[in-house]
Coordinates of C-alpha atoms in Angstrom, one line a residue:
M7 CA 1.0 12.5 5.2
P8 CA 3.5 12.5 2.3
N9 CA 4.8 9.2 1.1
N10 CA 2.5 7.2 3.2
P11 CA 1.8 4.1 1.1
V12 CA -1.7 3.7 2.4
E13 CA -2.7 7.2 1.5
T14 CA -1.0 6.8 -1.9
H15 CA -3.0 3.7 -2.5
Y16 CA -6.3 5.6 -2.0
T17 CA -5.4 8.8 -3.7
S18 CA -6.1 9.5 -7.3
G19 CA -6.5 13.3 -7.6
G20 CA -9.6 12.9 -9.7
I21 CA -12.3 11.5 -7.4
E22 CA -14.2 14.7 -7.0
A23 CA -14.5 15.3 -10.7
A24 CA -15.4 11.7 -11.4
I25 CA -18.2 11.6 -8.8
L26 CA -19.7 15.0 -10.0
A27 CA -19.7 13.9 -13.6
A28 CA -21.3 10.6 -12.8
L29 CA -24.0 12.3 -10.7
K30 CA -24.8 14.6 -13.6
K31 CA -24.8 11.7 -16.1
A32 CA -27.2 9.8 -13.8
G33 CA -29.5 12.7 -13.8
K34 CA -29.1 13.8 -10.2
D35 CA -29.8 17.4 -9.2
L36 CA -26.7 18.6 -7.4
D37 CA -28.7 21.2 -5.6
R38 CA -31.0 18.6 -4.1
L39 CA -28.8 15.6 -3.3
T40 CA -29.6 13.1 -0.6
P41 CA -27.4 10.5 1.1
D42 CA -29.4 7.9 -0.9
D43 CA -28.3 9.5 -4.1
L44 CA -24.7 9.1 -3.1
A45 CA -24.8 5.6 -1.6
P46 CA -23.6 3.7 -4.6
V47 CA -20.3 5.5 -4.6
D48 CA -19.7 6.9 -1.1
E49 CA -20.4 3.7 0.9
F50 CA -16.9 2.5 0.2
H51 CA -16.8 -0.8 2.1
G52 CA -18.1 -4.3 1.8
G53 CA -21.9 -4.6 1.5
Q54 CA -22.2 -0.8 1.1
R55 CA -25.5 0.8 2.4
A56 CA -27.0 -2.5 3.5
A57 CA -24.0 -3.2 5.6
T58 CA -24.1 0.3 7.2
M59 CA -27.8 -0.2 8.0
R60 CA -27.1 -3.6 9.6
L61 CA -24.3 -2.3 11.8
A62 CA -26.4 0.8 12.8
E63 CA -29.2 -1.5 13.8
M64 CA -26.9 -3.4 16.0
V65 CA -25.9 -0.2 17.8
G66 CA -29.4 1.1 18.3
F67 CA -28.8 4.8 17.9
A68 CA -31.0 7.2 19.9
G69 CA -30.0 10.2 17.9
S70 CA -28.3 12.2 20.6
E71 CA -24.9 10.4 20.3
Q72 CA -21.6 12.1 19.5
V73 CA -20.0 9.6 17.1
L74 CA -16.4 9.3 15.7
D75 CA -16.0 7.5 12.3
V76 CA -12.5 6.2 12.1
G77 CA -11.5 5.7 8.5
S78 CA -14.4 7.7 7.3
G79 CA -13.5 7.7 3.6
L80 CA -15.9 9.7 1.5
G81 CA -18.3 10.1 4.4
G82 CA -21.1 7.8 3.2
P83 CA -21.8 6.0 6.5
S84 CA -21.3 9.2 8.7
R85 CA -23.8 11.2 6.6
Y86 CA -26.2 8.3 6.8
L87 CA -26.0 8.2 10.5
A88 CA -26.5 12.0 10.8
W89 CA -29.3 11.9 8.3
R90 CA -31.2 8.8 9.5
Y91 CA -30.7 9.2 13.3
G92 CA -29.8 12.8 13.9
C93 CA -26.5 12.2 15.7
H94 CA -23.4 14.3 15.1
V95 CA -20.5 12.5 13.4
S96 CA -16.9 13.5 13.2
G97 CA -14.9 11.6 10.6
I98 CA -11.2 11.1 10.5
D99 CA -9.3 9.6 7.6
L100 CA -5.6 9.2 6.6
T101 CA -6.3 10.2 2.9
A102 CA -6.5 14.0 2.4
E103 CA -8.4 13.6 -0.9
F104 CA -11.1 11.6 0.8
C105 CA -11.5 14.2 3.4
R106 CA -11.9 17.0 0.9
V107 CA -14.5 15.1 -1.1
A108 CA -16.4 14.2 2.0
E109 CA -16.7 17.8 3.0
L110 CA -18.0 18.7 -0.5
L111 CA -20.6 15.9 -0.5
T112 CA -21.7 16.9 3.0
Q113 CA -22.3 20.5 1.7
L114 CA -24.2 19.2 -1.3
T115 CA -26.5 17.0 0.9
G116 CA -27.2 19.9 3.4
L117 CA -25.6 18.1 6.4
V118 CA -23.0 20.8 7.3
G119 CA -23.1 21.0 11.1
K120 CA -24.1 17.4 11.4
A121 CA -21.0 15.7 10.0
D122 CA -17.4 17.0 9.7
Y123 CA -14.1 15.5 8.5
R124 CA -10.4 15.9 9.1
Q125 CA -7.3 14.2 8.0
G126 CA -5.5 12.3 10.7
D127 CA -3.9 9.1 12.0
A128 CA -6.1 6.5 13.7
L129 CA -3.2 5.7 16.0
E130 CA -3.0 9.3 17.2
L131 CA -6.6 10.4 17.3
P132 CA -6.7 14.3 17.7
F133 CA -9.5 14.2 20.3
E134 CA -9.6 14.6 24.1
D135 CA -10.2 11.6 26.3
G136 CA -13.9 10.7 26.7
S137 CA -15.1 12.8 23.8
F138 CA -17.5 10.3 22.1
D139 CA -20.5 8.1 22.9
V140 CA -19.8 5.8 19.9
V141 CA -16.7 5.0 17.9
W142 CA -17.6 3.6 14.5
S143 CA -15.4 2.1 11.8
Q144 CA -16.1 0.1 8.6
N145 CA -13.4 -1.7 6.7
A146 CA -10.5 0.5 7.8
A147 CA -8.4 -1.6 10.2
M148 CA -7.1 -4.0 7.5
N149 CA -4.6 -1.2 6.6
I150 CA -3.4 -0.9 10.2
A151 CA -0.8 -3.3 11.6
D152 CA -0.8 -2.0 15.2
R153 CA -4.2 -3.1 16.2
D154 CA -3.4 -2.9 20.0
R155 CA -2.7 0.8 19.7
L156 CA -5.7 1.4 17.4
Y157 CA -8.1 -0.2 19.9
R158 CA -6.5 1.6 22.8
E159 CA -7.0 4.9 21.1
M160 CA -10.6 4.0 20.4
H161 CA -11.0 3.2 24.1
R162 CA -9.3 6.5 25.2
V163 CA -11.7 8.8 23.2
L164 CA -14.8 7.0 24.3
K165 CA -16.8 8.0 27.3
P166 CA -17.2 5.4 30.1
G167 CA -19.8 3.0 28.9
G168 CA -19.4 4.1 25.4
R169 CA -19.6 1.7 22.5
V170 CA -17.5 0.7 19.6
A171 CA -19.2 -0.5 16.4
L172 CA -17.0 -2.3 13.9
Q173 CA -17.3 -3.9 10.4
E174 CA -14.0 -5.7 9.8
V175 CA -12.3 -7.9 7.2
A176 CA -10.6 -10.8 9.0
A177 CA -8.0 -13.4 8.0
G178 CA -9.6 -16.8 7.1
P179 CA -8.0 -20.2 7.4
G180 CA -7.5 -20.6 3.6
G181 CA -4.2 -18.7 3.4
P182 CA -3.1 -15.2 2.4
P183 CA -5.5 -13.2 0.2
H184 CA -5.1 -12.8 -3.5
F185 CA -4.1 -9.2 -4.6
P186 CA -5.1 -6.7 -5.7
V187 CA -8.1 -6.0 -3.5
Q188 CA -9.8 -2.7 -2.7
W189 CA -7.6 -2.0 0.3
A190 CA -4.2 -3.0 -1.1
R191 CA -2.6 -3.8 -4.4
E192 CA 0.2 -5.7 -2.6
P193 CA 0.7 -7.4 0.8
R194 CA 2.8 -4.7 2.4
I195 CA -0.2 -2.5 3.4
S196 CA -2.6 -5.3 4.2
F197 CA -2.8 -6.5 7.8
L198 CA -5.4 -9.1 8.6
F199 CA -6.1 -10.9 11.9
S200 CA -8.4 -13.7 12.5
Q201 CA -11.8 -13.1 14.2
A202 CA -10.5 -14.8 17.4
E203 CA -7.3 -12.7 17.4
T204 CA -9.3 -9.5 16.8
R205 CA -11.7 -10.3 19.6
A206 CA -8.7 -11.0 22.0
K207 CA -7.1 -7.6 21.1
L208 CA -10.3 -5.7 21.6
E209 CA -10.9 -7.4 25.0
A210 CA -7.3 -6.7 26.0
A211 CA -7.9 -3.0 25.2
G212 CA -10.7 -2.7 27.7
F213 CA -13.8 -3.6 25.7
R214 CA -16.7 -6.1 26.5
V215 CA -18.4 -7.7 23.5
L216 CA -22.1 -7.0 23.4
A217 CA -22.7 -8.6 19.9
W218 CA -20.6 -10.4 17.4
Q219 CA -22.0 -11.3 13.9
D220 CA -20.2 -13.2 11.2
T221 CA -21.3 -11.7 7.9
T222 CA -19.1 -13.7 5.6
E223 CA -21.9 -15.5 3.7
A224 CA -23.9 -12.3 3.1
S225 CA -20.8 -10.5 1.9
L226 CA -19.8 -13.4 -0.4
Q227 CA -23.2 -13.2 -2.2
A228 CA -22.7 -9.4 -2.7
A229 CA -19.1 -9.9 -3.8
R230 CA -20.1 -12.5 -6.3
A231 CA -22.7 -10.3 -7.9
R232 CA -20.2 -7.4 -8.1
A233 CA -17.5 -9.6 -9.6
A234 CA -19.6 -11.0 -12.4
P235 CA -21.9 -8.1 -13.6
S236 CA -24.4 -8.8 -16.3
G237 CA -23.5 -5.7 -18.2
P238 CA -21.3 -2.5 -18.0
P239 CA -20.6 -1.0 -14.6
P240 CA -23.2 1.4 -13.1
I241 CA -22.8 5.0 -13.7
L242 CA -22.3 5.6 -10.0
G243 CA -20.2 3.0 -8.2
T244 CA -17.1 2.5 -6.1
H245 CA -15.2 1.5 -9.2
L246 CA -14.8 5.2 -9.8
L247 CA -12.5 5.3 -6.7
L248 CA -10.3 2.2 -7.5
G249 CA -8.3 2.9 -10.7
V250 CA -7.9 0.8 -13.8
D251 CA -7.6 -2.5 -11.9
W252 CA -11.1 -2.3 -10.2
Q253 CA -12.3 -5.4 -11.9
A254 CA -9.4 -7.5 -10.6
M255 CA -10.1 -6.2 -7.2
F256 CA -13.8 -7.2 -7.3
R257 CA -12.9 -10.7 -8.6
N258 CA -10.3 -11.2 -5.9
S259 CA -12.7 -10.1 -3.2
A260 CA -15.1 -12.7 -4.2
R261 CA -12.4 -15.4 -4.7
N262 CA -10.9 -14.6 -1.3
L263 CA -14.2 -15.2 0.4
E264 CA -14.9 -18.3 -1.6
E265 CA -11.6 -19.8 -0.7
H266 CA -11.9 -18.8 3.0
R267 CA -8.9 -16.5 2.8
T268 CA -11.0 -13.7 4.2
E269 CA -14.0 -13.4 6.4
L270 CA -16.2 -10.4 7.5
F271 CA -17.9 -9.7 10.7
N272 CA -19.7 -6.9 12.6
T273 CA -19.3 -6.4 16.3
V274 CA -20.5 -3.9 19.0
L275 CA -18.5 -3.6 22.2
E276 CA -18.8 -1.5 25.3
R277 CA -15.9 0.4 27.0
V278 CA -15.3 -1.0 30.5
G279 CA -12.9 0.6 33.0

């Protein structure tokens, strides 16, 4: 997707080399990698692995589900779901580099056949109607202005009675966020809605809320710890993906939560109709 400002924001051209070098420096055996080994770098969203586990517990996976991960990034959550629960996960992401690295890391963790990835647009999902039992997405929608269309597409590819599991960044009452943040260096690719607005759009798209969990406070504690490290950054971490201004991004993430400019929540919804 040439000249797409969102893909440009996330693309560096050196992610694969940076991750492999860091894994070797950390003493990891590339022939025996597990999803746990990769979690510090491939869980590229607020709260990282702990947040993925929290959302998965809300869903209550049986292990037989066909899952679509919208905005799958480097594939950390999808590999975790395949590894922990045994379900099959297809990931779609706008950023071609993310998809290439996700495929590589899936090979290195021995999960080929359980998780797969393709580049694509969340507003035009390349799947047939009713293809999935669960649509999963973590911290992806904040780059998407047309939420109505996004949620309609999620509804379309779900089987009747299927569920959506979302971890979202929401607009808070404190005003626009400070930039840069992990998902945007400037406002033109940042699109936040309040929790109430988001819920209304989801319900209008044909979903019924099963659970809604405000995770702002837990996210704030994690953001504060990341913004004020006691020493140098870890060998493996999401800073490897963010460029030279990663420290400013981490500080602003904490500040935006502190000043109620952003909020975070999890929700699980059921397709109706």
